[in-house]
Each structure stands twice: as structure tokens, then as C-alpha cells.
XYZ file of C-alpha atoms in Angstrom:
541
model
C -118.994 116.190 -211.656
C -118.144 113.364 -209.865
C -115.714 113.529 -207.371
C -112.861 111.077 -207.615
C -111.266 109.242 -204.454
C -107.687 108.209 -204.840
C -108.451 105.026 -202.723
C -111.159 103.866 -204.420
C -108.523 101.483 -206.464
C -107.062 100.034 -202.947
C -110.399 99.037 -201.104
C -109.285 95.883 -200.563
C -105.916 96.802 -199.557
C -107.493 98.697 -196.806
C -109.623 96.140 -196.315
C -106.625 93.471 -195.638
C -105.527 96.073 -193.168
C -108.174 96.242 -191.438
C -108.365 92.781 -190.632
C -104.360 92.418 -189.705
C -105.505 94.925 -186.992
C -108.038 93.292 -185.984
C -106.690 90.222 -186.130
C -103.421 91.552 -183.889
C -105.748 93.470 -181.155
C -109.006 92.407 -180.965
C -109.913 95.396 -179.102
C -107.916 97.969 -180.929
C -107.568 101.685 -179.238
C -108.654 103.553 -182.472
C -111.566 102.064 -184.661
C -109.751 100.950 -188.297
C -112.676 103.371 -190.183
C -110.129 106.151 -188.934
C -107.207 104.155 -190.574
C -108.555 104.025 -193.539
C -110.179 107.657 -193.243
C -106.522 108.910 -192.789
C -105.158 106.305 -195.514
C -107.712 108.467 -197.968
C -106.663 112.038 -197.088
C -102.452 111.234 -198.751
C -102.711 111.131 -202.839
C -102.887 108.018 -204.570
C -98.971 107.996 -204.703
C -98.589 108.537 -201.526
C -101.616 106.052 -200.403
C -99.674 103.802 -202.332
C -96.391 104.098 -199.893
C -98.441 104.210 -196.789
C -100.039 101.037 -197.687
C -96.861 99.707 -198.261
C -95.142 100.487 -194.855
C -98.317 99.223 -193.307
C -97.993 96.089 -195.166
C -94.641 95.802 -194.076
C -95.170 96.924 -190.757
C -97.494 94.316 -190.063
C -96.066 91.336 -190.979
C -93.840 92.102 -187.866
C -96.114 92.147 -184.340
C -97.334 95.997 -184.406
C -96.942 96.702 -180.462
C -93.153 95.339 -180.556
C -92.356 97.868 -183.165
C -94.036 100.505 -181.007
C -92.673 99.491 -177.754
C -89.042 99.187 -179.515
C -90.067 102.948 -180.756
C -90.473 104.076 -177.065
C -87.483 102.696 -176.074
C -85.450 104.370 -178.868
C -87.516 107.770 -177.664
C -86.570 107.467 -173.829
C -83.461 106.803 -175.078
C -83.290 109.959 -177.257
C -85.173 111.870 -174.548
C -82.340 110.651 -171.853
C -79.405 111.680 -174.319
C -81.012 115.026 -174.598
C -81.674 115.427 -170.974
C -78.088 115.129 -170.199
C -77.073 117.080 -173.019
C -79.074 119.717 -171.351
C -77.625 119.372 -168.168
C -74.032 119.300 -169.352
C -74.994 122.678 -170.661
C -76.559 123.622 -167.673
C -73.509 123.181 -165.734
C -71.096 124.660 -168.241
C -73.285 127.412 -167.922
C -73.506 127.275 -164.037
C -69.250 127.249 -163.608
C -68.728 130.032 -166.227
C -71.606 132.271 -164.502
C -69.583 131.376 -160.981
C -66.525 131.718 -162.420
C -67.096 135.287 -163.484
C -69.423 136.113 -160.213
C -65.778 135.271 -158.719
C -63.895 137.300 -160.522
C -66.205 140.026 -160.130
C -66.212 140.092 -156.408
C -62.010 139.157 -156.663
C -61.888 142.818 -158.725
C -64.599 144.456 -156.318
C -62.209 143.713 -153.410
C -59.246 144.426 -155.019
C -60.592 147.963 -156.264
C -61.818 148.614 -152.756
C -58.453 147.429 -150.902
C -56.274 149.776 -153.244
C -59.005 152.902 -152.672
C -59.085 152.060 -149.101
C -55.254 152.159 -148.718
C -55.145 155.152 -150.371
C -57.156 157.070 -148.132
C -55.707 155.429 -145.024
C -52.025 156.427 -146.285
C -53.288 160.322 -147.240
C -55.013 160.088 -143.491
C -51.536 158.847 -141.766
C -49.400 161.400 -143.916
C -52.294 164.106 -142.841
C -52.915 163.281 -139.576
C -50.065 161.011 -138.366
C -49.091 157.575 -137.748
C -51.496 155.539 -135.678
C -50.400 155.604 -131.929
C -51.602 156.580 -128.282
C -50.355 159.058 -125.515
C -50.246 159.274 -121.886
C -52.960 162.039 -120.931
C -52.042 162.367 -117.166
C -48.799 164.159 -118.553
C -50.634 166.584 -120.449
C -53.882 166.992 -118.760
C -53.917 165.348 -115.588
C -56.047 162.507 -116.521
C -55.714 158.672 -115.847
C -55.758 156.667 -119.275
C -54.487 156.693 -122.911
C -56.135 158.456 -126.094
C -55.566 157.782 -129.044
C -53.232 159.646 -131.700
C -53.092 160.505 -135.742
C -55.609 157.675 -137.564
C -57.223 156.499 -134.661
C -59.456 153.844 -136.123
C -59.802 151.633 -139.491
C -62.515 149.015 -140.805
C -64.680 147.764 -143.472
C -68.118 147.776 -143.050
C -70.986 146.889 -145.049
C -73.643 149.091 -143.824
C -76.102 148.649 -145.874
C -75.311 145.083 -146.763
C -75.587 145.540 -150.846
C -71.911 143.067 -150.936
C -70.671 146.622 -151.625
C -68.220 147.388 -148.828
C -67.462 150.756 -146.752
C -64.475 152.266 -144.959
C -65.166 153.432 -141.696
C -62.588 156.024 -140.191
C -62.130 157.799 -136.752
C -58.691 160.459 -136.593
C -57.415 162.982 -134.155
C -56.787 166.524 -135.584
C -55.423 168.963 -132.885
C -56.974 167.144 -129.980
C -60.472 166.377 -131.712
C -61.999 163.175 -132.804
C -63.620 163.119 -136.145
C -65.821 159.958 -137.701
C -65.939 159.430 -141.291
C -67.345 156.506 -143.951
C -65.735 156.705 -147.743
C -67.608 154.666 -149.772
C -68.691 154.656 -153.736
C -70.845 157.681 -155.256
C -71.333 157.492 -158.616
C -68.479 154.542 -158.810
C -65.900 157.266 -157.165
C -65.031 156.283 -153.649
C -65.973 159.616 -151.688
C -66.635 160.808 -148.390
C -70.587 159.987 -147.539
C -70.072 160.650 -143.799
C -68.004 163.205 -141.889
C -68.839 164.631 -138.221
C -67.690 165.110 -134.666
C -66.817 161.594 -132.470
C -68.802 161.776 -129.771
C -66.521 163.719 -126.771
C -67.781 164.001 -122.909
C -65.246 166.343 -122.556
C -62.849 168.505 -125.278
C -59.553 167.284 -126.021
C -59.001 165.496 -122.190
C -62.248 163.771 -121.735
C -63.838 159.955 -123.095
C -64.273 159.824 -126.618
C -65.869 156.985 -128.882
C -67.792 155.935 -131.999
C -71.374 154.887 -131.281
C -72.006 151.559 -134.091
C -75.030 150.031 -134.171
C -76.768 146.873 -136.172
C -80.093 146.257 -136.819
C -81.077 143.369 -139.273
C -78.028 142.878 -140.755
C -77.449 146.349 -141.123
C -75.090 148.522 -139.358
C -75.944 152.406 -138.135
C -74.095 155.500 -137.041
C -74.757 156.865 -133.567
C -74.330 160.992 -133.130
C -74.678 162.088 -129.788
C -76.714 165.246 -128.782
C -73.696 168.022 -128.363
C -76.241 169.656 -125.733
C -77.637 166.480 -124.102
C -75.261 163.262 -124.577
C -77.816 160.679 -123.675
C -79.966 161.484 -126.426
C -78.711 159.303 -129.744
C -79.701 159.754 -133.720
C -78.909 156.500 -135.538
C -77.705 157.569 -138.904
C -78.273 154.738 -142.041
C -76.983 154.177 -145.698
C -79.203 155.077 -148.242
C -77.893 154.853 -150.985
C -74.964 156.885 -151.474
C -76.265 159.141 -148.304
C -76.543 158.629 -144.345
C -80.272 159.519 -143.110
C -81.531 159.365 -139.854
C -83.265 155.948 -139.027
C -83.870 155.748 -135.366
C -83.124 157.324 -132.014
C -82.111 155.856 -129.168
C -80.742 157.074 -125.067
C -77.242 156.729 -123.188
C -76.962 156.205 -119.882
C -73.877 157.901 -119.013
C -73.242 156.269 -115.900
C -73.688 152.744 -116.856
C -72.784 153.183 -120.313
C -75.540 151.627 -121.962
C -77.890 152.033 -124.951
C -81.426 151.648 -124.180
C -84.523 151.549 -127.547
C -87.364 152.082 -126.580
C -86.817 152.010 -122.822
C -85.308 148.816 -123.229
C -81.531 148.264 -122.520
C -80.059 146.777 -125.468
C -76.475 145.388 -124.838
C -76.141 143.292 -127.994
C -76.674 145.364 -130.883
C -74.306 148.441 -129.806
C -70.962 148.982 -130.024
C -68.934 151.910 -128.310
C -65.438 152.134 -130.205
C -63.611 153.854 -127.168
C -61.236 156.394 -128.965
C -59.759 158.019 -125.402
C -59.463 157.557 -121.738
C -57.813 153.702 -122.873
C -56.240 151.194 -120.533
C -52.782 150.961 -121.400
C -53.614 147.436 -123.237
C -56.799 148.450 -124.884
C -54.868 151.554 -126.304
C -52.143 148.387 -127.489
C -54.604 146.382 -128.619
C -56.424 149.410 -130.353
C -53.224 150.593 -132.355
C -52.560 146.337 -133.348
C -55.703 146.313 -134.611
C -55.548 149.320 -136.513
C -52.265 148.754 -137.882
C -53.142 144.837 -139.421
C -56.285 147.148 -140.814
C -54.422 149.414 -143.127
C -51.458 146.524 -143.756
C -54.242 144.707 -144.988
C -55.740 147.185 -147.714
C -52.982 147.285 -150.884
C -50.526 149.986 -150.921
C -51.048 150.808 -154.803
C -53.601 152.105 -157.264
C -56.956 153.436 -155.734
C -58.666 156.848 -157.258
C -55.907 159.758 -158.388
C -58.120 161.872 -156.405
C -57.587 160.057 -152.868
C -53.721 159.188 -153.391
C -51.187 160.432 -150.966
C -48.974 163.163 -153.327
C -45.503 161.787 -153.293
C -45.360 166.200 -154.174
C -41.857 166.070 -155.572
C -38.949 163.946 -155.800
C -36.530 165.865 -154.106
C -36.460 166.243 -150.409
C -36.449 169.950 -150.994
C -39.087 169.924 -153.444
C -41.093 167.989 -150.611
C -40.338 169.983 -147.986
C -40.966 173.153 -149.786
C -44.678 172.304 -151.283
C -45.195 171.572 -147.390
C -43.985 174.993 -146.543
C -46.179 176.474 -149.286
C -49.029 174.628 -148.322
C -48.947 176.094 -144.485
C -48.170 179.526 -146.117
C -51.044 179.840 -147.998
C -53.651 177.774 -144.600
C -52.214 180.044 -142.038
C -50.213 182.661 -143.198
C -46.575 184.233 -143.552
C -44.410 184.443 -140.745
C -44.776 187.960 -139.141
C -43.990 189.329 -136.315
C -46.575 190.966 -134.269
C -46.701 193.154 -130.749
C -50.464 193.384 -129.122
C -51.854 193.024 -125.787
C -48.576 193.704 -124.017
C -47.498 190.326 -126.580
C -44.646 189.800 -129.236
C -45.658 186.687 -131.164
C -45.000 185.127 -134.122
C -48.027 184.909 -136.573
C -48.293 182.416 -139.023
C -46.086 180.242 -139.826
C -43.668 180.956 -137.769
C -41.222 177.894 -137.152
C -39.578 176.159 -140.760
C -36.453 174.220 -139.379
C -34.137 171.482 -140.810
C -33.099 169.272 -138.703
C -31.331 165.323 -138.696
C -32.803 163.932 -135.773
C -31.073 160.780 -135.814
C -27.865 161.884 -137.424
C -28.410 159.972 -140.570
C -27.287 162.845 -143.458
C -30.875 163.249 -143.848
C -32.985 166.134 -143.207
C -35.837 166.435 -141.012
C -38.312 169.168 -141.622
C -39.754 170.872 -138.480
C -43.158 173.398 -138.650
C -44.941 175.854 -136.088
C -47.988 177.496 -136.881
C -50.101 179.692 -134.898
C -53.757 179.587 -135.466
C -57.291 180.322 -133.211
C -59.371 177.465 -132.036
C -62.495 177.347 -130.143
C -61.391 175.841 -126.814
C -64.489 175.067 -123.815
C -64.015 176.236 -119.879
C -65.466 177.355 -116.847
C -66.426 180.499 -116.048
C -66.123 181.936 -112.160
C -69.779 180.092 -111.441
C -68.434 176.626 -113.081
C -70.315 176.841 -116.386
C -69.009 175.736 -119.269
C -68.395 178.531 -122.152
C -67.054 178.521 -124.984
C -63.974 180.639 -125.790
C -61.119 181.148 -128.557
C -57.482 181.144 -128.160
C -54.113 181.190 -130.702
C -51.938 178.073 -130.106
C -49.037 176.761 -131.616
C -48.831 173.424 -133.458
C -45.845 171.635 -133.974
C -45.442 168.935 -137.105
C -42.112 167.160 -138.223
C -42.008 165.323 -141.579
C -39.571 162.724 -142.468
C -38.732 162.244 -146.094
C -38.830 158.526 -147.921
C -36.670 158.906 -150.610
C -39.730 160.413 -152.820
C -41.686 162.599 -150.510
C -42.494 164.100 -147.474
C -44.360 161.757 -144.790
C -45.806 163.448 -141.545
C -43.719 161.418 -138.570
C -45.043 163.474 -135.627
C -47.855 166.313 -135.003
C -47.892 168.131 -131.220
C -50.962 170.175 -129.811
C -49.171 173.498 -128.541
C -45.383 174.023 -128.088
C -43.670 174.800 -124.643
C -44.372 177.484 -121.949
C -43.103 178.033 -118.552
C -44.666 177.725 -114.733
C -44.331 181.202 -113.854
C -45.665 182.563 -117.256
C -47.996 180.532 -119.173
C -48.174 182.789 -122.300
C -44.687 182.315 -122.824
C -43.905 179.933 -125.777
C -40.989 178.967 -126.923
C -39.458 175.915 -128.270
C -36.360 173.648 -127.587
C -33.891 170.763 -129.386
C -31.253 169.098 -127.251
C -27.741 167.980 -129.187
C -26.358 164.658 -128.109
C -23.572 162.435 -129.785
C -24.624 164.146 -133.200
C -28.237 163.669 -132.907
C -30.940 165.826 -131.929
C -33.897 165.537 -129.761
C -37.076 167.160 -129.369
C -37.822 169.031 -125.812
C -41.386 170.050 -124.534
C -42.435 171.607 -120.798
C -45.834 172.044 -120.406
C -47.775 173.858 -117.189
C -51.155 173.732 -116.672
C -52.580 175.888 -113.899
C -56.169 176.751 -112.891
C -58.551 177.801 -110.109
C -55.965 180.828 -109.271
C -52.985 178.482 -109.154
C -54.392 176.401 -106.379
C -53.900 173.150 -109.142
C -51.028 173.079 -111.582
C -50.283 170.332 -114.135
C -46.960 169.566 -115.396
C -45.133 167.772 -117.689
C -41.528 167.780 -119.462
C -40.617 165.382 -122.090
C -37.980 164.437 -123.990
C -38.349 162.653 -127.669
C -36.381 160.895 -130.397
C -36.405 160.396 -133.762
C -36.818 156.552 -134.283
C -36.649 157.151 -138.178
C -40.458 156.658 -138.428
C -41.790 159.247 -135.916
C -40.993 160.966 -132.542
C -41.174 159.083 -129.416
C -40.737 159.273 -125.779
C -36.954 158.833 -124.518
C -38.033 160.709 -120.770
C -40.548 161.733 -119.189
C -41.389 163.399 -116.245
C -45.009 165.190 -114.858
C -46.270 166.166 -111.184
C -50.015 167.167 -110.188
C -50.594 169.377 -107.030
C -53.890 169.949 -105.982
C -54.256 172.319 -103.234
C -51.151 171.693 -101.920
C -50.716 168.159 -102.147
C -48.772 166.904 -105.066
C -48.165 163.812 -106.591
C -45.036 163.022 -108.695
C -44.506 160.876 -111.705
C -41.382 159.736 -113.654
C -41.856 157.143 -117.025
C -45.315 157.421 -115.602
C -44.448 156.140 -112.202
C -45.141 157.534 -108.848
C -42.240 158.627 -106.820
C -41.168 160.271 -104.154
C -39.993 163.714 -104.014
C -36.370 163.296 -103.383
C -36.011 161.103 -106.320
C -38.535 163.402 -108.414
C -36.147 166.693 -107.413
C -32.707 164.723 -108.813
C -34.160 163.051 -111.738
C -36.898 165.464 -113.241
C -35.137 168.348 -114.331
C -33.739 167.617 -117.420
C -35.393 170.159 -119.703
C -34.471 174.027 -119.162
C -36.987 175.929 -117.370
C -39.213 172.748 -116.000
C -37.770 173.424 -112.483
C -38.796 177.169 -112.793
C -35.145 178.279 -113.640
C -34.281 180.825 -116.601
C -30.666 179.275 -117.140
C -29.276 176.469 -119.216
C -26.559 175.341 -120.982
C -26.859 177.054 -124.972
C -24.121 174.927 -125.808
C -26.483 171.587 -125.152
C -29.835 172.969 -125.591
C -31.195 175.681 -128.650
C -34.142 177.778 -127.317
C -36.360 179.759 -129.975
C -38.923 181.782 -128.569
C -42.352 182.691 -130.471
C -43.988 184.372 -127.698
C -43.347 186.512 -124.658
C -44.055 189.723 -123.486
C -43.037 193.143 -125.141
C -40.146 193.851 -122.386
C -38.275 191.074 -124.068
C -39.731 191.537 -127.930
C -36.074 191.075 -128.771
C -35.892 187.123 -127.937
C -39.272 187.090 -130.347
C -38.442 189.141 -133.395
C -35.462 187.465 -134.924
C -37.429 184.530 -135.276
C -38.894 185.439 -138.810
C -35.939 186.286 -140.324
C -34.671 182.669 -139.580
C -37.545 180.686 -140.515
C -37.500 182.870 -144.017
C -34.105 181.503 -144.264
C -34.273 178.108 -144.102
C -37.174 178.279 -146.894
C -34.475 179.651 -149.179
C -32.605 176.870 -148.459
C -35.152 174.619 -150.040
C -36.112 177.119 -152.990
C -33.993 180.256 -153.200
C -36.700 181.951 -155.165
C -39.150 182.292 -151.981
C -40.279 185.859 -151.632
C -43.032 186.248 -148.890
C -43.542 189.385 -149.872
């Protein structure tokens, strides 16, 4: 069977192609038996058409119509080109804008947990501030009180930030980072600041940063100038590095090599006067800076109850149940108070507003010297005093005190004092110190207000003897005896009297010795009754 070509009609249509080719290039790219091999290989109809566009197409100069064809293509290809980069950057501001956002609602979330946490901290522990510890302990320098320390850190620099924290409970310095576990903002970090020496002595936070990374120091307990540098892995703290100390120059050495840049010792004790100012500033803008609402339910600060007595009372439960019922107890030639032994209402500032005042007695582990000037390690039962202010929907800790007074010529006696002036109250404290068989005494009386936020200083007064020579202090300043002797004694008992006047000055005692278990015993039965005054359903039985 023969096999029929469509084209076999058109030959010489081809043919007159071929030579308009030709006759427009004599050295044409493609060789015109491909033309007409591709004219063959459409049907005859659609031979037909080709032939006629190539007709057409070549009574018009062949390479004009293609170079007008590239033009049209660059043209198409430039359109499309910025089409696509249009979309590009559409796509490049939406993806920023929402990176924004993001990181706007990843700092937001992190400023309301972080406030939260600093305001349950400052109700806790109490409002950020610094004492004098030469009244107290007979130490040059300032410590700081309540939250001692606030910052955001990125340890492990993931753009996820953490809150590093350093507070004072009872006289010890504790470090601490809250950061996110499992998208809950948690504690990942809690231990001991580093302390030379308990409660008196230099205390600080050991930082240091390492590639962009930053790194908790913990000192040796046993051996201070050896250093573990603690890192964040993800949601846990693991031990990267070590490092040493040297005490006496203060300095951080790696691998025998002093390093001065890369460490940081936040001093939390044993302050300059104006470091302990700048300290508390810095602090202070910290927490203003974090917002004041939302954060996790979990790490809120419990407004408890609306009512001041509803406040007051879940405070009074809460001490119940950590340290026990008020109860009066005789042992060791002793009549104390157990417990909690102090709940008092008082209006400091003579506002109509209740103040709420709490002693408890509990045992801490305390360090001294034995006869051959080794350090052991001992327990005693102290008192702690804590006054709470309320804001109109809760109770807010205003000011937390490390024992209670005592007196020269008996230490174990404890007892504690308010002064009425003008309608307003004030908080009195003596405090004796004495040691190596009374051959050096520290003391201290103070007088404080209520300045509607917390307690402060109004007076103070402190002397140091030291084997007979004795150095006196009032506000802090050295004096002379004379004017120490007719300015100091403002507080009952400081000057080693037993009198005063009980029409200026109420005395409660919580300790003293059996002979005078009468002064002690009443005590209970007025601290149960002022608990019935804020819920008249209390029962400690």
C-alpha cells in the first residue's frame, strides 16, 4: 500500500519557501530540508495554514519579525520579573510584620510573667531596700534587703528571655532564674548566693559569659575559690565549666588565667552606701519596667480576700499552719512563746487603717566558733517579726525583721515594744550582741515609722566595745560619749535599766526565764484575741 504524504500536493510551495529563505539569509542557521521536513509532519489542513503564515511571514523581512518577537519577550519577561518581586516584597513585609508581632507578644507575655513573680517576691520577701549592718552586727557596709536583685537575661541566647532573681529570706541570700518549661514560666534555677560569711559577711552572684552566652557561678560551700559554671540547656542548668576565686583580689581566673572581662560579681552585701543606692535604683526601674497585669495564675500575687480582715486572717492562717499555734511553753529554766506567738493590729500612721503585726518562733541553723575558733554549725529558735499593710484589696508585706528585742544583761530575754506619739505608733527594737565572754558587745536601738509603704528608720543609735574600748554611733555617726549618754537612750532597757514609762511605751514579752513566767504567759491569750477580731470563728484548738 502506498503510503500517502500530505505535502506531496504543495512541493512547490515548499519549494518557493525555500528559496525566500535563501534568498533572505544566504547562510541560513537551519538547512530549509528541516523546514520542509517539519512542514510534512502537520496534516494537509494544517500544512495548508503553516504555509500560509510562512507566506505571509515572509513577505515582511524574517529577522525583524524575530527581533520585534524578542523585544515583546524581554518585555514580557521584565513585566513578570517585577511582578515577582512585588510579590516578593509583599511577602517579605507581611513575614516581618508578623515576626514583629511575634516578638511584640513574646515580650509582652514575658513582662506580665516577670512582674508577677517580682510582685509575689516583694509581697513574700519585702520591698527592695538596704540596711546598715554595723548596727546589727558590727560590720562596716550595707546589705541588701527583701528582693535584692532583678534582670532579664538571655542565657542561652534562643531570643527567648530569662528572669534572673537574688532575695534575702531571714538573713540569707538565695539566686534564682524563672524561665519557660513546657511554655509555663517556672523556676529552672534555685540555690544558695554565694556568702563568705552567714548573715553578716560579703555576699554576691557569680555571672559569667562565654560566646554570647551567659553562666551561673556556685561557689564551693567548703572551699570558696573553687567555682562550677552552671549553663541553660534547655529548660535545665548543667554544669559547663569550672573556674577559681581569688579571695583576696577578687578575681576569676580559667585555666590559670585571670579573666577580668567575662565575670561579673553582683555584690548583694557589705555595699558602699551609694552602691547599695544605686543597687536598690536599679532594681526598682527593673520591676517598674515589667507590666503589673496578667502573667501565669500560678505565679500571681493572691490579692487573698477583699476585706482587710479577710487578708489579714488568710495571713494568720497561713503562719498557723508553717509554724504552729501560739502556745506557751516552760523548758530549760525558759517560758517562751511557741509558734506564732505575736498577731497585733496596729495603725502605725494614724490613718483609720489597720496594720497587721506577726512573731513567729522557729529553729534555724546558725554557724560559730567553738572555744578553739572553728567554725560549727549549730541551731537556735528566733523570733521573726513581719508587718503587712493592706491596699484596699489585700495584704502587702511592708516590713520583715530577723529576731525581735533582748536586753544587755540577759540575752535570752525577748520581748517586743511600740511607742505612742501624737496618735501614731512606732516600732522599737534593742539589740545586744556579746561574745568572747563579754569582752566585745554589739549594740543597737532603733526606732521606726510607718511611711505608709514600709517601716523605716526615724532614730538610731549603736556602740561597739572591744576589750574595753568602745566606739559610739548616732544616725550612724561617731560621737563622743557625753553626747552618746544624753541622746541614745530613747528605747526602754537600751541603757541597761528595767523602768519606763507604760503610759508611752507597750512592752510584750515572749521570752524570759521561769522566775518571771508570768510577764510570758498572758501573751497567748492576747494574740488568740485579736484573731477573733478578724474571724470570730477561730478555734486553735
Amino acid at each position: 500500500m502506498r503510503k500517502y504524504n500530505y505535502f506531496d500536493d504543495d512541493d512547490s510551495a515548499i519549494s518557493d519557501v525555500r528559496d525566500r529563505v535563501r534568498a533572505a539569509d544566504p547562510a541560513p542557521v537551519h538547512d530549509t530540508v528541516e523546514i520542509g521536513d517539519a512542514l510534512r509532519a502537520f496534516s494537509r489542513s494544517r500544512g495548508e495554514k503553516v504555509i500560509t503564515v510562512a507566506r505571509n511571514v515572509l513577505s515582511k523581512n524574517p529577522f525583524e519579525e524575530l527581533e520585534n518577537a524578542s523585544k515583546r519577550k524581554k518585555r514580557t519577561v521584565s513585566f513578570s520579573m517585577f511582578f515577582v518581586f512585588i510579590v516578593f516584597l509583599v511577602v517579605l513585609v507581611l513575614a516581618t510584620v508578623h515576626s514583629v508581632n511575634k516578638e511584640n507578644d513574646r515580650i509582652a507575655k514575658f513582662s506580665a510573667d516577670a512582674g508577677a513573680v517580682c510582685t509575689q517576691y516583694l509581697v513574700q520577701y519585702g520591698n527592695t531596700n538596704y540596711e546598715n549592718l554595723y548596727s546589727r552586727y558590727g560590720v562596716e557596709g550595707y546589705r541588701m534587703t527583701g528582693l535584692c536583685y532583678a534582670r532579664e537575661v538571655d542565657f542561652d541566647r534562643d531570643g527567648t528571655s530569662e528572669l534572673l532573681l537574688a532575695f534575702n529570706d531571714s538573713g540569707e541570700y538565695y539566686t534564682e532564674v524563672w524561665g519557660y518549661v513546657h511554655g509555663k514560666f517556672s523556676v529552672m534555677f534555685h540555690e544558695k548566693a554565694t556568702q563568705t560569711k552567714k548573715k553578716a559577711g560579703d555576699a554576691w552572684i557569680t555571672v559569667y559569659s562565654k560566646s554570647n552566652r551567659y553562666y551561673i557561678g556556685l561557689h564551693d560551700e567548703d572551699d570558696i575559690e573553687k567555682v562550677s559554671l552552671y549553663g541553660l540547656h534547655g529548660d535545665k542548668f548543667e554544669k559547663d565549666y569550672t573556674c577559681t576565686y581569688d579571695k583576696t583580689a577578687e578575681a576569676f581566673s580559667v585555666r590559670k588565667k585571670v579573666d577580668a572581662a567575662s565575670f561579673e560579681r553582683i555584690k548583694l552585701a557589705v555595699l558602699s552606701e551609694q552602691k547599695a543606692s544605686v543597687t536598690l535604683n536599679l532594681v526598682l526601674s527593673t520591676v517598674d519596667g515589667f507590666s503589673a497585669d496578667g502573667g501565669d495564675a500560678s505565679v500571681k500575687a493572691a490579692a487573698i480576700n477583699s476585706s482587710l480582715e479577710g487578708s489579714y486572717y488568710r495571713i494568720v492562717e497561713e503562719l498557723n499552719q508553717k509554724y504552729g499555734f501560739a502556745k506557751y511553753v516552760e523548758s530549760n529554766g525558759l517560758a517562751y512563746i511557741d509558734g506564732l506567738a505575736v498577731v497585733d493590729l496596729v495603725d502605725f500612721n494614724g490613718d483609720g487603717t489597720d496594720e497587721l503585726v506577726v512573731i513567729y518562733r522557729k529553729t534555724v541553723k546558725s554557724r560559730t566558733e567553738d572555744y578553739m575558733g572553728n567554725y560549727i554549725s549549730t541551731e537556735e529558735s528566733k523570733y521573726y517579726i513581719e508587718v503587712y499593710r493592706y491596699n484596699g484589696s489585700g495584704a502587702v508585706l511592708a516590713y520583715k525583721g530577723e529576731g525581735i528585742s533582748n536586753s544587755l544583761n540577759d540575752t535570752d530575754e525577748q520581748y517586743y515594744i511600740l511607742k505612742t506619739e501624737n496618735g501614731r505608733f512606732f516600732y522599737c527594737q534593742n539589740s545586744f550582741s556579746v561574745s568572747d565572754y563579754g569582752r566585745s558587745v554589739s549594740a543597737s536601738s532603733t526606732i521606726m515609722k510607718f511611711n505608709k509603704t514600709t517601716l523605716v528608720p526615724t532614730f538610731s543609735a549603736s556602740y561597739h566595745s572591744e576589750y574595753g574600748y568602745t566606739q559610739y554611733y548616732l544616725e550612724d555617726k561617731s560621737v563622743y560619749k557625753n553626747e552618746f549618754d544624753a541622746e541614745a537612750y530613747k528605747v526602754p532597757f537600751f541603757d541597761g535599766s528595767d523602768s519606763y514609762d507604760d503610759g508611752q511605751f507597750v512592752v510584750n514579752y515572749l521570752q524570759r526565764g521561769s522566775r518571771d513566767s508570768g510577764t510570758v504567759e498572758g501573751q497567748v491569750e492576747k494574740t488568740v484575741s485579736t484573731i477573733k477580731k478578724l474571724n470570730s470563728s477561730y478555734d486553735p484548738e
